Coordinates of C-alpha atoms in Angstrom, one line a residue:
Chain F
M649 CA 109.1 66.1 116.4
S650 CA 105.4 66.7 118.3
K651 CA 102.5 64.6 116.7
A652 CA 100.2 67.4 116.5
L653 CA 100.4 69.9 114.0
K654 CA 101.6 73.4 115.3
A655 CA 98.5 75.8 113.7
K656 CA 100.4 78.2 111.4
A657 CA 100.7 82.3 111.6
Q658 CA 98.2 83.2 108.7
L659 CA 99.1 86.0 106.1
V660 CA 96.3 88.4 104.8
R661 CA 97.8 90.7 102.0
I662 CA 95.2 93.7 101.4
L663 CA 95.1 96.7 99.6
V664 CA 93.3 99.4 102.4
P665 CA 92.6 103.3 101.6
A666 CA 94.6 104.5 103.9
G667 CA 93.0 106.2 107.5
K668 CA 89.9 104.9 105.8
A669 CA 89.8 101.3 107.1
A670 CA 86.7 99.5 108.5
P671 CA 84.5 98.9 105.3
T672 CA 82.9 95.5 105.7
P673 CA 82.8 94.3 102.1
P674 CA 86.6 94.3 101.3
V675 CA 88.1 94.2 105.4
G676 CA 85.9 92.7 107.1
P677 CA 85.4 89.1 106.3
A678 CA 89.0 88.9 105.0
L679 CA 89.8 89.3 109.1
G680 CA 87.1 88.4 110.4
A681 CA 87.4 84.3 108.9
R682 CA 90.3 84.3 110.6
G683 CA 89.5 85.2 113.8
V684 CA 90.7 89.2 114.2
K685 CA 88.4 92.1 115.3
S686 CA 87.9 94.0 112.4
M687 CA 87.8 97.1 114.5
D688 CA 90.4 96.6 116.7
F689 CA 92.7 96.2 113.2
C690 CA 91.3 99.2 111.8
K691 CA 91.5 101.4 114.7
E692 CA 95.2 100.4 114.7
F693 CA 95.4 100.9 110.7
N694 CA 94.1 104.4 110.7
A695 CA 96.1 105.2 113.9
R696 CA 99.1 104.3 111.7
T697 CA 98.5 106.0 108.5
A698 CA 97.3 109.2 109.8
H699 CA 100.4 110.7 108.2
I700 CA 99.0 109.7 104.5
E701 CA 97.0 111.6 102.8
P702 CA 93.8 110.1 103.2
G703 CA 92.6 107.4 100.2
V704 CA 95.9 106.4 99.1
P705 CA 96.5 103.0 98.5
T706 CA 98.0 101.6 101.0
P707 CA 99.3 97.6 100.7
T708 CA 98.8 95.9 104.3
L709 CA 100.6 92.3 104.7
I710 CA 98.5 90.7 108.1
T711 CA 100.1 87.9 110.5
V712 CA 97.3 86.4 112.4
E713 CA 99.0 84.2 114.6
P714 CA 97.2 81.0 115.9
D715 CA 95.7 82.8 119.4
R716 CA 94.5 85.3 117.0
T717 CA 96.8 88.1 117.8
F718 CA 98.0 89.9 114.7
S719 CA 100.4 92.1 113.8
F720 CA 100.9 94.2 110.4
I721 CA 103.3 96.3 108.3
T722 CA 102.1 98.8 105.9
K723 CA 104.2 99.7 102.3
T724 CA 104.4 102.6 99.9
P725 CA 101.4 102.9 97.4
P726 CA 101.8 100.4 94.8
T727 CA 103.7 101.3 91.7
T728 CA 101.2 101.8 89.3
Y729 CA 99.1 103.6 91.2
L730 CA 102.6 106.2 91.8
L731 CA 102.5 106.3 88.0
K732 CA 98.8 106.7 86.7
K733 CA 98.5 109.9 89.0
T734 CA 101.9 111.4 87.7
A735 CA 100.8 111.1 84.1
G736 CA 96.8 112.0 85.1
I737 CA 95.8 108.9 83.2
E738 CA 93.3 106.8 85.4
K739 CA 93.3 103.4 83.7
G740 CA 96.3 101.4 82.3
T741 CA 95.8 99.7 78.5
G742 CA 94.4 96.8 77.8
R743 CA 97.3 96.8 75.3
P744 CA 100.6 97.4 76.4
G745 CA 103.6 97.9 73.9
H746 CA 100.4 98.5 71.3
E747 CA 98.5 101.5 72.5
V748 CA 99.9 104.2 74.0
T749 CA 98.2 106.4 77.4
G750 CA 100.8 109.0 78.4
T751 CA 104.4 110.1 78.4
I752 CA 106.6 109.6 81.1
S753 CA 110.1 111.4 82.0
L754 CA 113.3 109.6 83.7
K755 CA 113.0 112.7 86.2
H756 CA 109.3 111.1 87.5
V757 CA 110.4 107.6 87.5
Y758 CA 113.8 108.3 90.1
E759 CA 110.9 110.0 92.3
V760 CA 109.0 107.6 91.8
A761 CA 111.3 105.0 92.7
K762 CA 112.8 107.0 95.6
I763 CA 109.1 106.4 97.3
K764 CA 109.5 103.6 96.6
A765 CA 113.1 102.5 98.1
K766 CA 111.7 103.4 101.4
D767 CA 110.1 99.9 100.8
G768 CA 111.3 97.7 103.4
H769 CA 111.4 94.4 101.5
L770 CA 113.4 97.0 98.7
K771 CA 115.9 97.9 100.6
H772 CA 119.0 95.7 99.6
L773 CA 118.6 97.1 95.9
K774 CA 120.2 100.4 94.2
L775 CA 118.3 103.4 93.6
E776 CA 119.2 102.4 90.0
S777 CA 117.6 98.8 89.8
I778 CA 114.5 100.2 91.3
A779 CA 114.1 102.7 88.5
S780 CA 114.6 100.0 86.3
T781 CA 111.9 98.4 87.8
V782 CA 109.8 101.5 87.8
I783 CA 110.3 101.8 83.8
G784 CA 109.3 97.7 83.3
T785 CA 106.2 98.6 85.6
A786 CA 105.3 102.2 83.2
K787 CA 105.7 100.2 80.4
S788 CA 103.2 97.6 81.2
L789 CA 100.9 100.5 81.6
G790 CA 101.4 102.0 78.2
L791 CA 103.5 104.5 79.3
Q792 CA 105.9 105.9 77.2
V793 CA 109.2 106.7 79.0
V794 CA 110.9 109.5 77.7
P795 CA 114.4 111.2 79.0
Chain R
M502 CA 134.9 131.9 24.4
S503 CA 134.9 128.8 25.8
V504 CA 132.9 129.8 28.7
L505 CA 130.1 131.5 26.1
T506 CA 129.6 128.6 23.9
V507 CA 129.6 126.1 27.4
L508 CA 126.6 128.5 28.1
S509 CA 125.1 128.3 25.0
R510 CA 125.4 124.4 24.7
S511 CA 123.2 124.4 28.2
C512 CA 120.7 127.0 26.7
V513 CA 120.5 124.7 23.7
R514 CA 119.7 121.6 25.8
R515 CA 117.4 123.4 28.4
A516 CA 114.4 125.9 27.5
F517 CA 116.0 129.6 27.0
S518 CA 115.6 131.6 30.0
P519 CA 117.1 135.5 29.4
F520 CA 118.6 135.2 32.9
L521 CA 121.5 132.7 33.2
V522 CA 121.6 131.7 36.4
R523 CA 124.9 130.0 37.7
G524 CA 124.4 126.7 39.8
Y525 CA 127.5 126.8 42.3
A526 CA 129.0 123.9 43.7
A527 CA 128.5 123.2 46.9
K528 CA 130.2 124.8 49.9
T529 CA 133.6 124.6 49.7
P530 CA 135.7 122.3 52.0
S531 CA 137.3 125.2 53.7
T532 CA 134.0 126.9 54.8
E533 CA 132.8 123.1 55.9
Q534 CA 135.0 122.9 58.1
K535 CA 134.3 125.5 59.6
S536 CA 130.6 124.9 59.7
G537 CA 132.0 121.3 61.3
V538 CA 133.2 123.4 64.3
G539 CA 130.4 125.4 65.0
A540 CA 128.0 122.7 65.0
K541 CA 130.2 120.8 67.4
D542 CA 129.7 123.9 70.0
T543 CA 125.8 124.0 69.4
S544 CA 125.8 119.9 70.1
A545 CA 127.8 120.8 73.5
V546 CA 125.2 123.3 74.6
E547 CA 122.2 121.1 73.3
E548 CA 123.8 117.6 74.9
K549 CA 123.8 119.2 78.0
T550 CA 119.9 119.6 78.6
L551 CA 119.6 115.8 78.6
S552 CA 115.9 115.5 80.5
S553 CA 112.7 116.9 78.1
C554 CA 111.3 117.9 81.7
P555 CA 112.7 121.1 82.5
P556 CA 114.0 121.9 85.8
G557 CA 111.1 123.2 87.9
T558 CA 108.1 121.3 86.7
V559 CA 105.1 120.1 89.6
L560 CA 105.4 116.8 89.7
E561 CA 101.9 115.7 90.9
G562 CA 100.6 113.1 92.4
L563 CA 104.4 111.9 94.3
N564 CA 103.4 113.9 97.6
Y565 CA 101.3 111.4 99.1
L566 CA 102.0 112.4 102.5
K567 CA 99.5 114.8 104.4
G568 CA 101.0 118.0 104.5
Q569 CA 104.1 117.2 102.3
P570 CA 104.8 119.7 99.5
A571 CA 104.9 119.4 95.9
V572 CA 107.6 117.0 94.0
I573 CA 109.6 119.7 92.1
A574 CA 112.0 118.5 89.3
L575 CA 115.3 119.3 89.6
P576 CA 117.8 120.4 87.2
D577 CA 119.4 117.8 85.1
E578 CA 123.1 117.8 87.0
E579 CA 121.5 117.4 90.5
Y580 CA 120.3 113.9 89.4
P581 CA 122.7 110.9 89.2
P582 CA 124.4 109.8 85.8
W583 CA 122.9 106.3 85.8
L584 CA 119.8 107.8 85.4
W585 CA 120.5 109.1 81.3
D586 CA 121.3 105.2 80.6
L587 CA 118.5 103.7 82.2
L588 CA 116.6 103.5 78.9
K589 CA 119.5 102.4 76.5
P590 CA 120.1 98.6 76.1
K591 CA 122.4 97.7 78.9
V592 CA 125.7 96.8 77.1
Y593 CA 127.4 93.9 78.9
E594 CA 131.2 94.0 78.7
D595 CA 133.2 91.0 77.0
D596 CA 134.2 88.7 79.4
G597 CA 136.1 86.1 77.0
P598 CA 134.7 83.0 76.4
G599 CA 132.4 81.6 79.4
G600 CA 132.0 84.8 80.5
K601 CA 128.6 86.9 81.7
A602 CA 128.3 88.8 78.9
E603 CA 128.8 85.5 75.8
K604 CA 125.9 83.7 78.5
K605 CA 123.5 86.7 77.8
R606 CA 124.2 86.9 74.3
L607 CA 123.4 82.9 73.8
R608 CA 120.7 82.7 76.0
K609 CA 118.8 85.1 73.9
E610 CA 119.4 84.0 70.6
N611 CA 118.6 80.7 71.8
Q612 CA 115.0 82.4 72.5
Q613 CA 114.5 84.2 69.6
R614 CA 115.5 80.7 67.8
I615 CA 112.8 79.1 69.3
K616 CA 110.5 82.0 69.0
D617 CA 110.8 82.4 65.1
Q618 CA 110.0 78.5 65.2
N619 CA 107.3 78.6 67.2
F620 CA 106.0 81.2 64.7
M621 CA 107.1 79.4 61.8
K622 CA 104.9 76.4 62.6
T623 CA 101.9 78.4 62.9
Q624 CA 102.4 79.4 59.1

């Protein structure tokens, strides 16, 4: 056990629109504070998300090593974003359970679950379980799920 | 003759109507059985349409990749059978004392009791 503490790798979780990185307010300070050149990250991010429709919010997890090198993982769009687009609503309710914002079919739920299943952190789950979580998210948005 | 007296009695009770309409009883048992069998066939046909979403509906917003064709709803048969049970309350089969089903049931009851007690304290 060395007396000097090893500097830990820092994690940064950010929601970036696909293909549109590099605006100063969201991305710049969050990365710059940890010593990462934001231009490098943005070029690499835009290259990796080139296959996604521009503007789709993409959660990324950036790991910044002590020597200021970074690596990042991109994930599927947030479930709430997918559900809102499918149901055609702008925002969820402020009072879930009391207000209904829209209706969704189980077929929509299935397709959303199929998209989410591509995520690395969900690959140990059955599609049935992922679909249950999607239904839970829909309820929190005030969406009514019908068969 | 007895029929006429019955009819006349009913006329006396109610207002006299020139057209005596005799009300017949409900469908006889034989006809009810027939309609029951018929109803089964129609309900079997109705149950086949499990989803409110007809096949061919465009599920918009789910083609988030560039150049991805629109996602279209498939016929009900092409979806896995567990999909239609997702909205029903989950049933835990009884494993006997100390089993998973009993634990879930007891936990649910305890939680509901605490909620009720908390509510009563606010009253």
